[in-house]
Amino acid sequence: MTDPKQSVRAQAAPQTFHVKSFGCQMNVYDGERMAEMLGARGMTAAADGVDADLVVLNTCHIREKAVDRVYSDIGRLRRDDGSRPMIAVAGCVAQAEGAEITRRTKAVDIVVGPQAYHRLPGLIEDALAGRAAVDTDMPLISKFDALPARGRQARSSAFLTVQEGCDKFCTYCVVPYTRGAEVSRPWADVVNEARALVDAGVREITLLGQNVNAWTGVDEKGRTQGLDGLIRTLDALSGLARIRYTTSHPNDMTEGLIRAHADVAKLMPYLHLPVQSGSDRILKAMNRSHTRDSYLRLLERVRAARPDIALSGDFIVGFPGESDAEFEETLSLVREVSYAAAFSFKYSPRPGTPAADMDGQVAAQVMDERLQRLQAAIGDGQYAFNQATVGKRMIILLERNGRHPGQLIGKSPWLQSVFVEAGDAARIGDMIEVDIVSAGPNSLGGALTARQAA
Ligand code: 5AD
Ligand code: SF4
């Protein structure tokens, strides 16, 4: 990394900003809220980091590589003339490392944790005045109350964080330490934000939380509701076409939520349900509190409620002590479930987590080999899932432009990307009917139906 220690930051109050988010969708959401807040204070968004007066690096601490990227990104913010923007490190690295960041590199002006970013404007003032600008509080007054209401949205699909934090303490995971305990946003706040997003033109809302299905709230009639109750209420918002939620924990998959998959038409047939390993011994060492069998039985119930549901998951290879035979159990689970998509990672020891001190840390080369085999098995399932949609007619939500004029990319109900030659017949944000004519490992090709093309 080129440490831009010698580079000089301009002293004037920043007029332009650039927010760069790493990691999970919750960070993407936080990044959008920060941008909206800075915009509401009269600052304008700059397309590129180096040109902006203020750069917010909204970081991820989940694995080592994610942390390394932050420091190399800071190095790259040095401009040709030796100057640099004001730099704020936000997100989970900020929470985990706090003032250590400003000790490690003088180029960082502000450190702000994920529960404190509504205070960014005050921290900018502090930095300009030469005061320490480090805020990793987890204040009792929610940041959500201090942020400006949601306004015009650039996208047809939006994230909405409804729950934060985690009480599960999986032994490998840093989230309970960086994001704190499980907290649900109040019913009215969530419903109002959803309404504001729909009024701003959003057609699809993805409800977010580290344990989104642990969300609970009290509705306007005083009844305690779970995520399924919230989904049923959002279902009644006219203008909203699609509802999704992520990420769920198997233990919080209630009967009510499973039933919602059977009878809420706007709830998309997709479930991201991380399992992490197919070996009961490893699941126990991970403190996952479900077994391979209880997970499989849960999936059976979900599939009974919604037979066409697409399943997705997260996997870790090389957890301390994982033997070849235990890894084979993960492979066999992947083949048994046949996921429509899944994320897989090499175990990365996180400072302060129990697994980091466990015996039997697995060699990097063994992890590489296991990851390759696992990803090949996941890829096979994904390709098969995509191929099974060829010949189907479906509605897709158009999200962005393709590579050449007239080509648009939309999402299927099963979260697949669908490329379609729409010409002038459709625009981003439209829901259009297509016939699936081809399938690749990562996307589908669609053709407008005769009705749509006319
Ligand atoms: N090492 C590797 N992967 C991890 N994950 C969480 N912590 C670690 C870690 N220490 C993965 C899990 C989780 C996803 C968000 O990241 O699979 O579900
Ligand atoms: Fe981390 Fe486990 Fe909580 Fe997921 S459930 S955020 S993996 S501790």
CSV table of C-alpha atoms and ligand atoms in Angstrom, one decimal:
chain,number,residue,atom,x,y,z
A,1,MET,CA,0.0,0.0,0.0
A,2,THR,CA,1.2,3.5,-0.7
A,3,ASP,CA,0.5,5.2,2.5
A,4,PRO,CA,-0.5,8.7,1.6
A,5,LYS,CA,0.9,10.0,4.9
A,6,GLN,CA,2.6,12.9,3.2
A,7,SER,CA,-0.4,13.8,1.1
A,8,VAL,CA,-2.2,16.9,2.3
A,9,ARG,CA,-5.9,17.1,2.8
A,10,ALA,CA,-7.7,20.3,1.6
A,11,GLN,CA,-8.9,22.3,4.6
A,12,ALA,CA,-12.1,23.6,3.2
A,13,ALA,CA,-15.5,22.0,4.1
A,14,PRO,CA,-16.2,19.2,1.6
A,15,GLN,CA,-18.8,20.0,-1.1
A,16,THR,CA,-18.7,16.7,-2.9
A,17,PHE,CA,-18.7,13.1,-1.6
A,18,HIS,CA,-18.3,9.6,-2.7
A,19,VAL,CA,-19.5,6.6,-0.7
A,20,LYS,CA,-18.0,3.2,-1.5
A,21,SER,CA,-19.6,0.2,0.2
A,22,PHE,CA,-18.0,-3.2,0.6
A,23,GLY,CA,-19.5,-6.4,1.9
A,24,CYS,CA,-23.1,-7.2,2.6
A,25,GLN,CA,-26.4,-5.7,1.4
A,26,MET,CA,-26.8,-4.1,4.8
A,27,ASN,CA,-23.7,-2.0,4.0
A,28,VAL,CA,-25.2,-1.1,0.6
A,29,TYR,CA,-28.3,0.1,2.4
A,30,ASP,CA,-26.2,2.1,5.0
A,31,GLY,CA,-24.2,3.6,2.2
A,32,GLU,CA,-27.3,4.8,0.5
A,33,ARG,CA,-28.6,6.3,3.7
A,34,MET,CA,-25.3,8.1,4.2
A,35,ALA,CA,-25.4,9.4,0.7
A,36,GLU,CA,-29.0,10.6,1.1
A,37,MET,CA,-28.0,12.4,4.4
A,38,LEU,CA,-25.0,14.1,2.8
A,39,GLY,CA,-27.1,15.1,-0.2
A,40,ALA,CA,-29.8,16.5,2.1
A,41,ARG,CA,-27.1,18.8,3.6
A,42,GLY,CA,-26.3,20.3,0.2
A,43,MET,CA,-23.3,18.1,-0.8
A,44,THR,CA,-23.3,16.5,-4.2
A,45,ALA,CA,-22.3,13.0,-5.2
A,46,ALA,CA,-19.0,12.7,-7.2
A,47,ALA,CA,-18.7,9.7,-9.6
A,48,ASP,CA,-15.2,8.9,-8.6
A,49,GLY,CA,-13.5,8.7,-5.2
A,50,VAL,CA,-10.2,10.6,-6.0
A,51,ASP,CA,-12.2,13.6,-7.3
A,52,ALA,CA,-14.5,13.9,-4.3
A,53,ASP,CA,-13.8,16.2,-1.4
A,54,LEU,CA,-15.0,13.5,1.1
A,55,VAL,CA,-14.7,9.7,0.6
A,56,VAL,CA,-16.6,7.4,2.8
A,57,LEU,CA,-15.3,3.8,2.8
A,58,ASN,CA,-18.1,1.8,4.2
A,59,THR,CA,-16.2,-1.3,5.2
A,60,CYS,CA,-16.7,-5.0,5.9
A,61,HIS,CA,-14.9,-7.0,8.6
A,62,ILE,CA,-16.3,-10.5,7.9
A,63,ARG,CA,-13.1,-12.0,6.4
A,64,GLU,CA,-9.5,-10.9,6.3
A,65,LYS,CA,-9.5,-10.1,2.6
A,66,ALA,CA,-12.3,-7.6,3.1
A,67,VAL,CA,-10.2,-5.7,5.7
A,68,ASP,CA,-7.1,-5.7,3.5
A,69,ARG,CA,-9.1,-4.1,0.7
A,70,VAL,CA,-9.8,-1.1,2.8
A,71,TYR,CA,-6.2,-0.2,3.5
A,72,SER,CA,-5.3,-0.7,-0.2
A,73,ASP,CA,-8.2,1.6,-1.1
A,74,ILE,CA,-7.0,4.3,1.2
A,75,GLY,CA,-3.6,4.1,-0.5
A,76,ARG,CA,-5.2,4.6,-3.9
A,77,LEU,CA,-6.9,7.9,-2.8
A,78,ARG,CA,-3.7,9.9,-3.2
A,79,ARG,CA,-4.0,12.3,-6.1
A,80,ASP,CA,-1.3,13.1,-8.6
A,81,ASP,CA,-0.6,16.5,-7.0
A,82,GLY,CA,0.0,14.9,-3.6
A,83,SER,CA,-3.3,16.0,-2.1
A,84,ARG,CA,-6.1,13.7,-1.0
A,85,PRO,CA,-9.8,13.8,-0.1
A,86,MET,CA,-11.1,13.9,3.5
A,87,ILE,CA,-11.4,10.1,4.3
A,88,ALA,CA,-14.0,8.6,6.5
A,89,VAL,CA,-13.8,4.9,7.4
A,90,ALA,CA,-17.3,3.6,8.2
A,91,GLY,CA,-18.8,0.2,8.7
A,92,CYS,CA,-17.6,-2.9,10.6
A,93,VAL,CA,-13.9,-2.3,10.3
A,94,ALA,CA,-14.4,1.1,11.9
A,95,GLN,CA,-16.4,-0.6,14.7
A,96,ALA,CA,-13.9,-3.3,15.2
A,97,GLU,CA,-10.7,-1.3,15.0
A,98,GLY,CA,-11.8,2.2,16.1
A,99,ALA,CA,-9.0,4.7,16.8
A,100,GLU,CA,-6.4,2.0,15.8
A,101,ILE,CA,-7.2,2.9,12.2
A,102,THR,CA,-6.1,6.5,12.7
A,103,ARG,CA,-2.9,5.3,14.4
A,104,ARG,CA,-2.2,2.9,11.5
A,105,THR,CA,-2.6,5.5,8.8
A,106,LYS,CA,-2.6,9.3,9.2
A,107,ALA,CA,-4.6,9.5,6.0
A,108,VAL,CA,-7.9,8.7,7.7
A,109,ASP,CA,-9.8,11.7,9.2
A,110,ILE,CA,-12.9,10.1,10.5
A,111,VAL,CA,-13.8,6.7,11.9
A,112,VAL,CA,-17.6,6.0,12.3
A,113,GLY,CA,-19.3,2.7,13.3
A,114,PRO,CA,-22.4,1.3,11.7
A,115,GLN,CA,-24.7,2.5,14.5
A,116,ALA,CA,-23.3,6.0,14.6
A,117,TYR,CA,-23.2,7.2,11.0
A,118,HIS,CA,-26.0,9.7,11.4
A,119,ARG,CA,-23.4,11.7,13.3
A,120,LEU,CA,-21.2,12.0,10.2
A,121,PRO,CA,-21.9,15.7,9.7
A,122,GLY,CA,-20.6,16.6,13.2
A,123,LEU,CA,-17.6,14.4,12.7
A,124,ILE,CA,-16.8,16.3,9.5
A,125,GLU,CA,-16.8,19.5,11.5
A,126,ASP,CA,-14.5,17.9,14.1
A,127,ALA,CA,-12.1,16.7,11.5
A,128,LEU,CA,-12.0,20.2,9.9
A,129,ALA,CA,-11.3,21.7,13.3
A,130,GLY,CA,-8.5,19.2,13.9
A,131,ARG,CA,-10.4,17.4,16.7
A,132,ALA,CA,-10.4,13.6,17.0
A,133,ALA,CA,-13.3,12.3,14.9
A,134,VAL,CA,-13.8,8.7,16.1
A,135,ASP,CA,-17.4,7.5,16.9
A,136,THR,CA,-18.0,3.8,17.5
A,137,ASP,CA,-20.9,4.3,20.0
A,138,MET,CA,-24.0,2.1,19.7
A,139,PRO,CA,-26.4,4.8,20.9
A,140,LEU,CA,-29.8,3.9,22.3
A,141,ILE,CA,-31.5,6.4,20.1
A,142,SER,CA,-31.6,4.8,16.8
A,143,LYS,CA,-29.7,6.3,13.9
A,144,PHE,CA,-32.9,5.8,11.8
A,145,ASP,CA,-34.7,8.5,13.8
A,146,ALA,CA,-32.0,11.0,12.9
A,147,LEU,CA,-31.7,10.2,9.2
A,148,PRO,CA,-33.7,12.2,6.5
A,149,ALA,CA,-36.8,10.4,5.2
A,150,ARG,CA,-36.4,8.4,2.0
A,151,GLY,CA,-36.8,10.5,-1.2
A,152,ARG,CA,-36.5,9.8,-4.9
A,153,GLN,CA,-34.9,6.5,-5.7
A,154,ALA,CA,-32.6,5.8,-8.6
A,155,ARG,CA,-33.6,2.1,-8.7
A,156,SER,CA,-36.7,0.1,-9.1
A,157,SER,CA,-35.5,-2.3,-6.5
A,158,ALA,CA,-34.6,-1.1,-3.0
A,159,PHE,CA,-33.2,-2.4,0.3
A,160,LEU,CA,-34.9,-1.7,3.5
A,161,THR,CA,-33.1,-2.6,6.8
A,162,VAL,CA,-35.6,-3.8,9.3
A,163,GLN,CA,-33.3,-5.6,11.8
A,164,GLU,CA,-29.7,-5.3,12.8
A,165,GLY,CA,-27.2,-7.3,14.9
A,166,CYS,CA,-27.0,-10.8,15.9
A,167,ASP,CA,-27.3,-12.9,19.2
A,168,LYS,CA,-26.4,-16.2,17.6
A,169,PHE,CA,-22.6,-16.1,18.2
A,170,CYS,CA,-21.5,-18.6,15.7
A,171,THR,CA,-17.9,-19.2,16.8
A,172,TYR,CA,-16.3,-18.0,13.5
A,173,CYS,CA,-18.3,-14.8,13.2
A,174,VAL,CA,-17.5,-11.2,14.0
A,175,VAL,CA,-20.9,-9.8,13.4
A,176,PRO,CA,-22.3,-10.0,17.0
A,177,TYR,CA,-19.3,-7.8,18.0
A,178,THR,CA,-19.4,-5.3,15.2
A,179,ARG,CA,-23.1,-4.9,14.7
A,180,GLY,CA,-24.1,-5.6,18.3
A,181,ALA,CA,-27.2,-7.4,19.7
A,182,GLU,CA,-30.3,-8.2,17.7
A,183,VAL,CA,-32.5,-5.1,17.4
A,184,SER,CA,-35.7,-4.8,15.4
A,185,ARG,CA,-36.8,-1.5,13.9
A,186,PRO,CA,-40.3,-0.6,15.1
A,187,TRP,CA,-43.3,-1.6,13.0
A,188,ALA,CA,-44.5,1.9,12.0
A,189,ASP,CA,-41.0,3.0,11.0
A,190,VAL,CA,-40.6,0.1,8.7
A,191,VAL,CA,-44.1,0.4,7.2
A,192,ASN,CA,-43.6,4.1,6.7
A,193,GLU,CA,-40.2,3.7,5.0
A,194,ALA,CA,-41.7,1.0,2.7
A,195,ARG,CA,-44.5,3.4,1.8
A,196,ALA,CA,-42.1,6.2,1.1
A,197,LEU,CA,-40.0,3.9,-1.2
A,198,VAL,CA,-43.1,2.8,-3.1
A,199,ASP,CA,-44.2,6.4,-3.5
A,200,ALA,CA,-40.7,7.1,-4.9
A,201,GLY,CA,-41.2,4.6,-7.6
A,202,VAL,CA,-39.8,1.4,-6.1
A,203,ARG,CA,-41.4,-1.8,-7.3
A,204,GLU,CA,-39.4,-4.3,-5.3
A,205,ILE,CA,-38.3,-4.2,-1.6
A,206,THR,CA,-35.8,-6.5,-0.1
A,207,LEU,CA,-36.1,-6.5,3.7
A,208,LEU,CA,-32.7,-6.8,5.3
A,209,GLY,CA,-31.3,-8.0,8.5
A,210,GLN,CA,-28.4,-10.0,9.8
A,211,ASN,CA,-31.2,-12.3,11.1
A,212,VAL,CA,-34.0,-10.8,9.2
A,213,ASN,CA,-36.4,-13.6,10.1
A,214,ALA,CA,-35.9,-12.8,13.8
A,215,TRP,CA,-37.6,-9.4,13.2
A,216,THR,CA,-40.4,-8.7,15.6
A,217,GLY,CA,-42.6,-5.7,16.2
A,218,VAL,CA,-45.9,-4.5,17.6
A,219,ASP,CA,-48.4,-3.4,15.0
A,220,GLU,CA,-50.8,-0.4,15.2
A,221,LYS,CA,-53.4,-2.6,17.0
A,222,GLY,CA,-50.9,-3.6,19.6
A,223,ARG,CA,-50.4,-7.1,18.3
A,224,THR,CA,-47.0,-8.7,18.3
A,225,GLN,CA,-46.0,-9.5,14.7
A,226,GLY,CA,-43.2,-11.5,13.2
A,227,LEU,CA,-41.6,-11.0,9.8
A,228,ASP,CA,-44.6,-12.8,8.2
A,229,GLY,CA,-47.0,-10.2,9.6
A,230,LEU,CA,-44.9,-7.4,8.2
A,231,ILE,CA,-44.7,-9.1,4.8
A,232,ARG,CA,-48.5,-9.5,4.8
A,233,THR,CA,-48.9,-5.8,5.5
A,234,LEU,CA,-46.5,-4.8,2.8
A,235,ASP,CA,-48.3,-7.1,0.4
A,236,ALA,CA,-51.3,-4.7,0.7
A,237,LEU,CA,-49.2,-1.7,-0.6
A,238,SER,CA,-50.5,-1.1,-4.1
A,239,GLY,CA,-47.6,-0.2,-6.4
A,240,LEU,CA,-45.3,-2.6,-4.7
A,241,ALA,CA,-44.9,-5.7,-6.9
A,242,ARG,CA,-42.3,-7.8,-5.2
A,243,ILE,CA,-41.1,-8.6,-1.6
A,244,ARG,CA,-37.9,-10.4,-0.7
A,245,TYR,CA,-36.0,-10.8,2.5
A,246,THR,CA,-32.4,-11.8,3.5
A,247,THR,CA,-30.5,-13.1,5.5
A,248,SER,CA,-32.3,-15.7,7.5
A,249,HIS,CA,-31.2,-18.1,10.2
A,250,PRO,CA,-32.7,-21.7,10.2
A,251,ASN,CA,-33.7,-21.4,13.8
A,252,ASP,CA,-36.0,-18.4,13.2
A,253,MET,CA,-37.8,-19.9,10.2
A,254,THR,CA,-41.3,-19.9,11.8
A,255,GLU,CA,-44.4,-21.7,10.6
A,256,GLY,CA,-46.0,-18.4,9.8
A,257,LEU,CA,-43.1,-17.3,7.6
A,258,ILE,CA,-43.2,-20.6,5.7
A,259,ARG,CA,-47.0,-20.2,5.3
A,260,ALA,CA,-46.4,-16.7,3.9
A,261,HIS,CA,-44.4,-18.4,1.1
A,262,ALA,CA,-47.5,-20.4,0.2
A,263,ASP,CA,-50.0,-17.6,0.1
A,264,VAL,CA,-48.5,-14.1,-0.3
A,265,ALA,CA,-48.3,-13.6,-4.0
A,266,LYS,CA,-45.8,-10.7,-3.9
A,267,LEU,CA,-43.4,-12.7,-1.8
A,268,MET,CA,-40.9,-14.0,-4.3
A,269,PRO,CA,-40.1,-17.8,-4.4
A,270,TYR,CA,-36.5,-17.4,-3.1
A,271,LEU,CA,-35.0,-18.2,0.2
A,272,HIS,CA,-31.4,-17.6,1.3
A,273,LEU,CA,-30.9,-19.9,4.2
A,274,PRO,CA,-27.2,-20.3,5.2
A,275,VAL,CA,-26.2,-23.7,6.6
A,276,GLN,CA,-22.4,-23.3,6.6
A,277,SER,CA,-21.5,-27.0,6.8
A,278,GLY,CA,-23.0,-30.4,6.1
A,279,SER,CA,-21.2,-32.1,9.1
A,280,ASP,CA,-23.0,-32.2,12.4
A,281,ARG,CA,-19.7,-32.2,14.3
A,282,ILE,CA,-18.6,-29.0,12.5
A,283,LEU,CA,-22.0,-27.4,12.9
A,284,LYS,CA,-21.8,-28.0,16.7
A,285,ALA,CA,-18.3,-26.5,16.8
A,286,MET,CA,-19.6,-23.6,14.9
A,287,ASN,CA,-22.4,-23.2,17.5
A,288,ARG,CA,-25.0,-23.3,14.7
A,289,SER,CA,-27.7,-24.9,16.8
A,290,HIS,CA,-29.2,-26.8,13.9
A,291,THR,CA,-28.1,-30.1,12.4
A,292,ARG,CA,-27.8,-31.3,8.9
A,293,ASP,CA,-31.0,-33.3,9.3
A,294,SER,CA,-33.0,-30.5,11.0
A,295,TYR,CA,-32.0,-28.2,8.2
A,296,LEU,CA,-33.0,-30.7,5.5
A,297,ARG,CA,-36.4,-31.2,7.2
A,298,LEU,CA,-36.9,-27.4,7.3
A,299,LEU,CA,-36.2,-27.2,3.6
A,300,GLU,CA,-38.8,-30.0,3.0
A,301,ARG,CA,-41.4,-27.9,4.8
A,302,VAL,CA,-40.5,-24.8,2.8
A,303,ARG,CA,-40.7,-26.8,-0.4
A,304,ALA,CA,-44.0,-28.2,0.6
A,305,ALA,CA,-45.4,-24.7,1.0
A,306,ARG,CA,-43.8,-23.3,-2.2
A,307,PRO,CA,-42.7,-26.1,-4.5
A,308,ASP,CA,-41.0,-23.9,-7.0
A,309,ILE,CA,-38.9,-22.0,-4.4
A,310,ALA,CA,-35.2,-21.3,-5.3
A,311,LEU,CA,-32.9,-22.1,-2.4
A,312,SER,CA,-29.6,-20.4,-1.6
A,313,GLY,CA,-27.1,-20.7,1.2
A,314,ASP,CA,-23.7,-19.8,2.6
A,315,PHE,CA,-20.9,-22.2,3.2
A,316,ILE,CA,-17.5,-22.1,5.0
A,317,VAL,CA,-14.8,-24.5,4.1
A,318,GLY,CA,-11.8,-25.2,6.3
A,319,PHE,CA,-13.4,-24.4,9.7
A,320,PRO,CA,-10.8,-25.5,12.3
A,321,GLY,CA,-10.6,-29.2,12.6
A,322,GLU,CA,-12.6,-29.9,9.4
A,323,SER,CA,-11.5,-33.3,8.1
A,324,ASP,CA,-11.7,-34.5,4.5
A,325,ALA,CA,-14.7,-36.7,5.4
A,326,GLU,CA,-16.5,-33.8,7.1
A,327,PHE,CA,-15.9,-31.6,4.0
A,328,GLU,CA,-17.3,-34.5,1.9
A,329,GLU,CA,-20.5,-34.2,4.0
A,330,THR,CA,-20.8,-30.5,2.9
A,331,LEU,CA,-20.4,-31.6,-0.7
A,332,SER,CA,-23.1,-34.2,-0.4
A,333,LEU,CA,-25.4,-31.7,1.3
A,334,VAL,CA,-25.0,-29.4,-1.7
A,335,ARG,CA,-25.8,-32.2,-4.1
A,336,GLU,CA,-28.8,-33.2,-2.1
A,337,VAL,CA,-30.3,-29.8,-1.9
A,338,SER,CA,-29.3,-28.6,-5.4
A,339,TYR,CA,-29.1,-24.9,-4.6
A,340,ALA,CA,-30.2,-22.3,-7.2
A,341,ALA,CA,-27.2,-20.2,-6.0
A,342,ALA,CA,-24.9,-20.2,-3.0
A,343,PHE,CA,-21.9,-18.3,-1.5
A,344,SER,CA,-18.9,-20.2,-0.3
A,345,PHE,CA,-15.9,-18.9,1.6
A,346,LYS,CA,-12.6,-20.1,3.0
A,347,TYR,CA,-12.6,-19.9,6.8
A,348,SER,CA,-10.9,-16.7,7.9
A,349,PRO,CA,-9.9,-16.4,11.6
A,350,ARG,CA,-11.4,-13.2,13.1
A,351,PRO,CA,-9.7,-11.7,16.1
A,352,GLY,CA,-11.7,-12.1,19.3
A,353,THR,CA,-13.9,-15.0,18.0
A,354,PRO,CA,-13.7,-18.4,19.7
A,355,ALA,CA,-12.8,-20.3,16.5
A,356,ALA,CA,-9.7,-18.1,16.0
A,357,ASP,CA,-8.1,-19.9,19.0
A,358,MET,CA,-9.3,-23.4,18.1
A,359,ASP,CA,-6.8,-26.2,17.4
A,360,GLY,CA,-6.6,-27.7,13.9
A,361,GLN,CA,-6.5,-24.6,11.7
A,362,VAL,CA,-6.6,-25.9,8.2
A,363,ALA,CA,-3.8,-25.3,5.7
A,364,ALA,CA,-4.4,-22.7,3.0
A,365,GLN,CA,-3.8,-25.2,0.2
A,366,VAL,CA,-6.3,-27.6,1.6
A,367,MET,CA,-8.9,-24.8,1.9
A,368,ASP,CA,-8.2,-23.7,-1.7
A,369,GLU,CA,-8.8,-27.2,-3.0
A,370,ARG,CA,-12.0,-27.7,-0.9
A,371,LEU,CA,-13.3,-24.3,-2.1
A,372,GLN,CA,-12.8,-25.2,-5.7
A,373,ARG,CA,-14.6,-28.5,-5.4
A,374,LEU,CA,-17.5,-26.9,-3.5
A,375,GLN,CA,-17.9,-24.1,-6.0
A,376,ALA,CA,-17.9,-26.6,-8.8
A,377,ALA,CA,-20.7,-28.5,-7.1
A,378,ILE,CA,-22.7,-25.3,-6.4
A,379,GLY,CA,-22.1,-24.2,-10.0
A,380,ASP,CA,-23.5,-27.5,-11.3
A,381,GLY,CA,-26.7,-27.0,-9.2
A,382,GLN,CA,-27.0,-23.4,-10.4
A,383,TYR,CA,-26.6,-24.3,-14.0
A,384,ALA,CA,-29.2,-27.1,-13.8
A,385,PHE,CA,-31.6,-24.7,-12.0
A,386,ASN,CA,-31.1,-22.1,-14.8
A,387,GLN,CA,-31.5,-24.7,-17.6
A,388,ALA,CA,-34.8,-25.9,-16.0
A,389,THR,CA,-36.3,-22.5,-16.7
A,390,VAL,CA,-35.7,-22.6,-20.5
A,391,GLY,CA,-39.1,-22.6,-22.2
A,392,LYS,CA,-40.9,-21.0,-19.2
A,393,ARG,CA,-42.9,-17.8,-19.5
A,394,MET,CA,-42.3,-15.4,-16.6
A,395,ILE,CA,-42.5,-11.7,-15.5
A,396,ILE,CA,-39.1,-10.0,-15.0
A,397,LEU,CA,-38.4,-6.7,-13.3
A,398,LEU,CA,-36.1,-4.6,-15.5
A,399,GLU,CA,-33.2,-3.2,-13.5
A,400,ARG,CA,-30.4,-1.9,-15.7
A,401,ASN,CA,-29.1,-1.5,-19.2
A,402,GLY,CA,-27.2,-4.4,-20.9
A,403,ARG,CA,-24.0,-4.2,-22.8
A,404,HIS,CA,-25.4,-2.8,-26.0
A,405,PRO,CA,-28.3,-0.4,-27.0
A,406,GLY,CA,-31.7,-1.9,-26.6
A,407,GLN,CA,-30.6,-4.7,-24.3
A,408,LEU,CA,-31.9,-4.6,-20.8
A,409,ILE,CA,-31.3,-6.8,-17.8
A,410,GLY,CA,-34.1,-7.8,-15.4
A,411,LYS,CA,-34.6,-10.2,-12.5
A,412,SER,CA,-36.7,-13.3,-12.6
A,413,PRO,CA,-38.9,-14.2,-9.6
A,414,TRP,CA,-36.1,-16.7,-8.7
A,415,LEU,CA,-33.5,-13.9,-8.7
A,416,GLN,CA,-31.8,-14.9,-11.9
A,417,SER,CA,-30.5,-12.2,-14.2
A,418,VAL,CA,-32.4,-12.2,-17.5
A,419,PHE,CA,-31.0,-10.5,-20.6
A,420,VAL,CA,-33.6,-9.3,-23.1
A,421,GLU,CA,-33.5,-7.4,-26.3
A,422,ALA,CA,-36.3,-5.0,-25.5
A,423,GLY,CA,-35.6,-2.2,-28.0
A,424,ASP,CA,-37.9,0.7,-27.2
A,425,ALA,CA,-40.7,-1.6,-26.0
A,426,ALA,CA,-39.7,-1.4,-22.3
A,427,ARG,CA,-37.8,0.7,-19.8
A,428,ILE,CA,-35.9,0.2,-16.5
A,429,GLY,CA,-38.5,-0.3,-13.7
A,430,ASP,CA,-41.0,-2.0,-16.0
A,431,MET,CA,-42.3,-5.5,-15.3
A,432,ILE,CA,-42.4,-7.4,-18.6
A,433,GLU,CA,-43.4,-10.8,-19.7
A,434,VAL,CA,-40.7,-12.9,-21.4
A,435,ASP,CA,-40.1,-16.4,-22.7
A,436,ILE,CA,-36.8,-17.9,-21.5
A,437,VAL,CA,-34.9,-19.0,-24.6
A,438,SER,CA,-31.5,-19.8,-23.2
A,439,ALA,CA,-29.6,-20.4,-20.0
A,440,GLY,CA,-26.0,-20.1,-19.0
A,441,PRO,CA,-24.3,-20.8,-15.6
A,442,ASN,CA,-25.0,-17.2,-14.3
A,443,SER,CA,-27.9,-15.8,-16.4
A,444,LEU,CA,-30.8,-16.4,-18.7
A,445,GLY,CA,-31.7,-15.1,-22.1
A,446,GLY,CA,-35.3,-13.9,-22.6
A,447,ALA,CA,-37.5,-12.9,-25.5
A,448,LEU,CA,-40.4,-10.5,-25.2
A,449,THR,CA,-43.7,-12.4,-25.6
A,450,ALA,CA,-45.8,-11.4,-28.6
A,451,ARG,CA,-48.2,-9.6,-26.4
A,452,GLN,CA,-45.3,-7.6,-24.8
A,453,ALA,CA,-43.6,-6.8,-28.1
A,454,ALA,CA,-46.7,-5.5,-29.8
B,1,5AD,N1,-14.7,-16.9,7.7
B,1,5AD,C1,-15.3,-17.2,6.5
B,1,5AD,N2,-16.5,-17.0,6.2
B,1,5AD,C2,-17.3,-16.3,7.2
B,1,5AD,N3,-18.5,-15.9,7.2
B,1,5AD,C3,-18.8,-15.3,8.4
B,1,5AD,N4,-17.7,-15.3,9.1
B,1,5AD,C4,-16.7,-15.9,8.4
B,1,5AD,C5,-15.4,-16.2,8.7
B,1,5AD,N5,-14.8,-15.9,9.8
B,1,5AD,C6,-19.5,-16.2,6.1
B,1,5AD,C7,-20.7,-17.1,6.6
B,1,5AD,C8,-21.8,-16.1,6.6
B,1,5AD,C9,-21.4,-15.1,5.5
B,1,5AD,C10,-22.1,-13.8,5.5
B,1,5AD,O1,-20.0,-15.0,5.6
B,1,5AD,O2,-20.9,-18.0,5.6
B,1,5AD,O3,-23.1,-16.7,6.4
B,2,SF4,FE1,-22.7,-14.3,12.1
B,2,SF4,FE2,-23.9,-16.6,12.9
B,2,SF4,FE3,-25.0,-14.2,13.4
B,2,SF4,FE4,-24.9,-15.1,10.9
B,2,SF4,S1,-26.1,-16.0,12.6
B,2,SF4,S2,-24.4,-13.0,11.6
B,2,SF4,S3,-23.0,-16.2,10.8
B,2,SF4,S4,-23.1,-15.0,14.3
